XYZ file of C-alpha atoms in Angstrom:
313
model
C -36.774 10.042 62.969
C -32.705 9.306 62.806
C -30.654 11.332 60.432
C -27.295 11.466 59.158
C -25.212 14.034 58.435
C -22.124 13.291 56.664
C -19.623 15.967 57.301
C -17.005 17.448 54.798
C -13.861 18.473 56.800
C -9.914 17.689 55.992
C -9.066 15.287 58.595
C -8.295 18.196 60.333
C -11.007 20.904 60.406
C -14.527 20.618 59.507
C -15.973 22.630 56.618
C -18.548 25.743 57.306
C -20.932 23.776 55.360
C -21.712 20.927 57.693
C -22.873 22.842 60.781
C -25.460 24.692 58.250
C -26.090 21.068 56.882
C -26.457 19.974 61.083
C -29.582 22.759 60.951
C -31.728 21.608 57.692
C -30.947 18.007 59.911
C -32.656 19.269 62.775
C -35.693 20.583 60.930
C -35.930 16.977 60.277
C -35.929 15.854 64.239
C -33.519 15.395 67.047
C -31.317 12.098 66.489
C -28.556 13.279 64.694
C -25.245 12.168 64.162
C -22.284 12.778 62.327
C -20.285 10.988 60.126
C -16.172 11.851 60.092
C -14.603 9.602 57.873
C -11.383 9.619 56.950
C -8.646 9.331 57.791
C -6.401 10.350 60.587
C -9.598 12.231 61.309
C -9.397 12.678 65.278
C -9.178 16.116 65.272
C -12.212 16.787 62.798
C -14.260 14.510 64.571
C -13.732 16.433 68.367
C -14.776 19.803 66.526
C -17.831 17.492 65.455
C -18.553 16.736 68.619
C -18.772 20.525 69.265
C -21.421 20.713 67.015
C -24.093 22.062 69.266
C -27.654 19.755 68.635
C -26.474 16.734 67.575
C -26.199 13.331 68.859
C -23.405 11.662 68.212
C -20.170 11.283 66.190
C -19.628 8.914 64.446
C -15.763 8.394 63.469
C -14.067 5.551 60.152
C -10.430 6.448 60.072
C -8.591 4.783 57.551
C -6.214 5.300 54.980
C -8.839 4.267 52.332
C -11.139 7.576 53.174
C -8.473 10.270 53.579
C -9.325 12.046 49.896
C -13.033 11.794 50.356
C -12.872 10.106 47.165
C -16.461 8.563 46.969
C -16.037 5.629 45.229
C -14.247 4.225 48.671
C -16.340 6.292 50.974
C -20.228 5.845 49.115
C -19.774 1.638 51.085
C -19.443 3.140 54.113
C -22.289 5.478 54.187
C -24.628 2.959 52.258
C -23.966 0.327 55.385
C -24.376 3.400 57.669
C -27.647 4.924 56.728
C -30.141 1.150 57.347
C -30.248 3.591 60.848
C -30.999 6.115 59.310
C -34.038 7.686 57.381
C -32.287 10.806 56.255
C -28.905 11.081 55.355
C -27.789 14.924 54.175
C -24.687 15.973 52.739
C -23.411 19.509 52.434
C -24.463 20.481 48.650
C -20.677 21.552 48.122
C -18.285 19.767 45.720
C -17.660 16.673 48.172
C -21.593 15.951 48.924
C -21.864 16.145 44.934
C -19.795 14.006 44.281
C -21.008 11.570 47.242
C -24.353 11.834 47.322
C -25.826 10.012 43.747
C -22.931 6.933 44.148
C -25.113 6.308 47.370
C -28.264 6.431 46.166
C -27.015 3.910 43.469
C -25.704 1.510 45.615
C -28.647 1.773 48.110
C -31.624 1.878 44.644
C -33.406 5.081 46.450
C -33.608 8.295 44.039
C -31.221 11.722 46.052
C -33.114 14.902 46.165
C -31.170 17.555 45.257
C -30.270 21.233 46.790
C -32.585 21.516 49.246
C -33.648 24.919 50.312
C -36.539 24.053 52.277
C -37.686 21.509 54.663
C -41.664 21.399 54.622
C -41.744 17.808 56.282
C -39.792 14.711 57.069
C -41.173 13.693 53.236
C -41.783 16.846 51.336
C -38.808 19.094 50.403
C -38.569 23.030 48.929
C -35.418 23.159 45.877
C -34.673 25.376 42.853
C -35.337 24.963 39.582
C -34.725 26.676 36.277
C -31.661 28.165 37.769
C -33.284 29.722 40.511
C -35.965 30.812 38.496
C -38.743 28.821 39.785
C -39.033 26.194 43.383
C -40.393 22.882 42.642
C -41.759 21.859 45.986
C -41.206 18.118 46.056
C -42.524 14.411 48.011
C -40.142 11.133 48.091
C -41.819 7.718 49.128
C -38.419 6.298 49.250
C -38.616 5.080 53.502
C -34.523 5.948 52.946
C -34.525 9.750 52.274
C -30.682 10.886 50.286
C -30.130 14.584 50.400
C -27.718 17.380 49.408
C -28.186 20.825 50.962
C -28.003 24.019 49.578
C -26.325 25.398 52.137
C -26.562 29.185 51.787
C -30.058 28.441 52.459
C -29.790 27.259 56.161
C -28.467 28.660 59.406
C -24.406 27.216 60.783
C -25.245 25.474 63.508
C -23.703 26.351 66.873
C -20.986 24.802 68.284
C -20.416 25.058 72.192
C -21.294 21.138 73.112
C -19.824 18.098 73.791
C -20.867 14.590 72.685
C -19.156 11.550 72.245
C -17.315 9.980 69.573
C -17.445 6.575 68.782
C -15.641 4.167 66.583
C -17.193 2.920 62.747
C -15.580 0.871 60.872
C -16.157 0.533 56.863
C -12.928 1.721 54.662
C -12.268 0.209 51.939
C -10.363 0.709 49.223
C -12.246 -0.210 45.782
C -9.582 0.826 43.088
C -12.187 2.257 41.196
C -9.673 5.686 40.786
C -7.063 7.364 43.069
C -6.084 10.422 44.702
C -3.553 12.624 42.286
C -3.518 15.866 44.170
C -4.736 19.194 44.717
C -4.094 23.266 43.185
C -5.311 24.923 46.102
C -5.678 29.249 46.108
C -4.397 30.216 49.318
C -5.709 33.900 50.197
C -5.660 36.287 53.079
C -9.310 36.772 52.892
C -12.813 34.886 53.582
C -13.697 32.450 51.763
C -16.159 33.327 48.911
C -18.926 30.793 50.215
C -18.660 31.648 53.920
C -17.478 35.938 53.091
C -20.055 38.007 54.724
C -19.254 40.908 52.393
C -18.500 40.225 48.609
C -17.146 41.965 45.862
C -16.883 40.859 42.950
C -16.050 42.047 39.322
C -17.653 40.813 35.365
C -16.846 41.147 32.018
C -17.016 45.202 32.910
C -14.637 44.952 34.440
C -12.639 44.574 31.360
C -8.504 43.248 32.006
C -7.593 41.456 34.796
C -5.088 44.194 35.997
C -8.030 45.837 36.261
C -9.473 43.461 39.231
C -7.009 44.811 41.110
C -9.002 47.384 42.076
C -11.876 45.068 43.250
C -8.914 43.850 45.271
C -8.112 46.675 46.913
C -11.564 47.853 47.410
C -11.865 44.302 49.072
C -9.430 43.819 51.470
C -10.767 47.969 53.068
C -14.036 45.654 52.809
C -12.550 43.114 54.576
C -14.117 40.797 51.949
C -13.777 37.717 49.570
C -13.145 39.153 45.553
C -16.052 37.232 43.460
C -16.453 37.166 39.950
C -18.935 36.491 36.968
C -18.264 33.418 34.755
C -18.160 35.901 31.629
C -14.631 36.995 33.100
C -13.882 33.561 34.839
C -14.122 32.806 30.517
C -12.370 35.903 29.914
C -8.907 34.719 31.730
C -9.412 37.609 33.919
C -9.717 35.670 37.420
C -9.006 31.442 38.546
C -11.623 29.250 38.064
C -12.692 29.586 41.794
C -13.247 32.873 41.685
C -16.920 32.365 39.439
C -20.056 32.661 41.296
C -23.654 31.198 39.866
C -25.363 28.072 38.923
C -22.147 26.744 37.617
C -20.037 27.951 40.564
C -20.294 28.845 43.725
C -23.768 29.817 45.581
C -23.045 32.697 47.903
C -24.906 34.236 50.221
C -23.439 37.179 51.664
C -24.949 39.941 54.465
C -23.328 42.352 51.640
C -22.725 41.518 47.458
C -21.367 44.124 45.292
C -21.794 43.214 41.432
C -19.311 45.424 39.386
C -19.617 45.698 35.928
C -21.863 42.652 35.858
C -24.755 42.782 33.912
C -26.617 39.725 36.044
C -27.679 36.752 33.878
C -30.213 34.027 35.044
C -27.350 31.631 35.955
C -25.621 34.894 37.823
C -27.948 35.578 39.891
C -28.769 31.937 40.566
C -25.640 31.558 42.321
C -25.995 35.409 44.518
C -29.681 36.431 44.300
C -30.085 35.233 48.250
C -27.663 37.685 49.366
C -29.418 39.849 52.499
C -28.366 43.187 50.743
C -27.217 43.477 47.503
C -25.518 46.928 45.872
C -24.845 47.084 42.518
C -22.534 49.231 39.541
C -23.108 49.339 36.124
C -23.679 52.046 32.896
C -25.631 50.438 31.556
C -29.302 51.163 33.128
C -30.256 48.227 31.961
C -28.703 46.161 33.046
C -31.447 43.018 34.558
C -28.428 42.838 37.776
C -30.821 46.140 39.259
C -33.756 44.420 39.546
C -32.857 42.440 42.182
C -30.721 44.920 43.371
C -31.414 46.906 46.542
C -28.812 49.655 46.013
C -27.908 50.750 42.266
C -26.037 52.626 41.468
C -25.637 53.924 37.144
C -22.120 54.983 36.559
C -19.031 54.004 34.938
C -16.669 51.581 37.153
C -13.686 52.920 36.322
C -15.160 56.496 37.884
C -16.875 54.359 40.797
C -14.624 52.266 41.676
C -11.764 55.241 42.705
C -14.827 57.304 44.400
C -16.009 54.635 46.764
C -12.505 53.917 47.907
C -11.562 57.254 48.687
C -14.610 57.375 50.763
C -13.345 54.179 52.738
C -10.007 55.926 52.912
C -11.547 59.287 54.649
C -14.145 57.472 56.371
C -11.147 54.875 57.817
C -9.268 58.517 58.810
C-alpha cells in the first residue's frame, strides 16, 4: 500500500506534527510519500527529504498554495489521491481545515483524530471528549485520516530521499489570506514542549500568571491554561489546553489551580506524568494525577520556586 502524508510547514520549515504523522503512516505500509505544497517551499521540501522511512517528497510550488488555503490545496490532494490507499494529515488546525474538503471532493468519509491503528482499515479514535475509545472500520478504498499527533512518536530525521515536482496549484478564488497574528515566545511551543505548566481559574488574575511564567522559565517549560482561565481573560486563547484547545502529551504536566473538567482532561490526560496543585482535595484533577499536592497555590508555587532556586544554586 502507498500512503500520502500531507506535510504541514510554513514554506521554510517542517512542522513537528508531520513527523508524528509519518510514524502513524509506517504502521500502514512502507511506501510513504510526503507532500509539501506551498510557494517558495524548497527549504521545507529539503527538510522533509531527511525524514527517515519515507520513499520520496512531492513538491508542489505555486503562488496559489503560499498560505495553505484549504480551498486551493484540496483539489491538489484530490488529483494525487488516486495513487494511494491512505492520505494522512495531522489533526491540527491545518489538517482539520484541509482534509474534510478533500474528502468531500473525493466522496469518501474522513476518519478523524485517530490515536491508534489496528490494521489497514481499522482505527481507534477518542469519542465523548476522550472518555471512550471507538474502534472504527472503513470500507472505502481510499481512506482520508487525520492523526492525533500526541499518540505517535516523532519520526527520526537523517534520511535522504528524492524530491519530485508536481503540478496542481490553482487559485479557487473562494477565499483570501488576510493575515495572521502570532504570539512570539522564547519558551517551547505548547504542543511540542516536554514540560508544561498550566494554570486555571484558581490563578484569579492575569497578573498572577507571572508566577507560573517564572516557574516555567526555570523548568524550560511552556505555559498553558484551562478554558476557564482563557475565558476569564487571564491569558490569550493560544494558551488553552483541552477539547476545544490544544491537545498535548508532555513528559510532565503541572496543573495549577485547575479543577479538572472533562474538557480539559481530554487535552492533557496522555501526559506521561501529571502533577496537580489544588486546595480542593475533591477536585477531579487528582483522579488522573500521578502526584497531587493539596495546598493553596499562592503558598505552593513560591515554595516550589524556592526549592528550584536552591537546587540550582
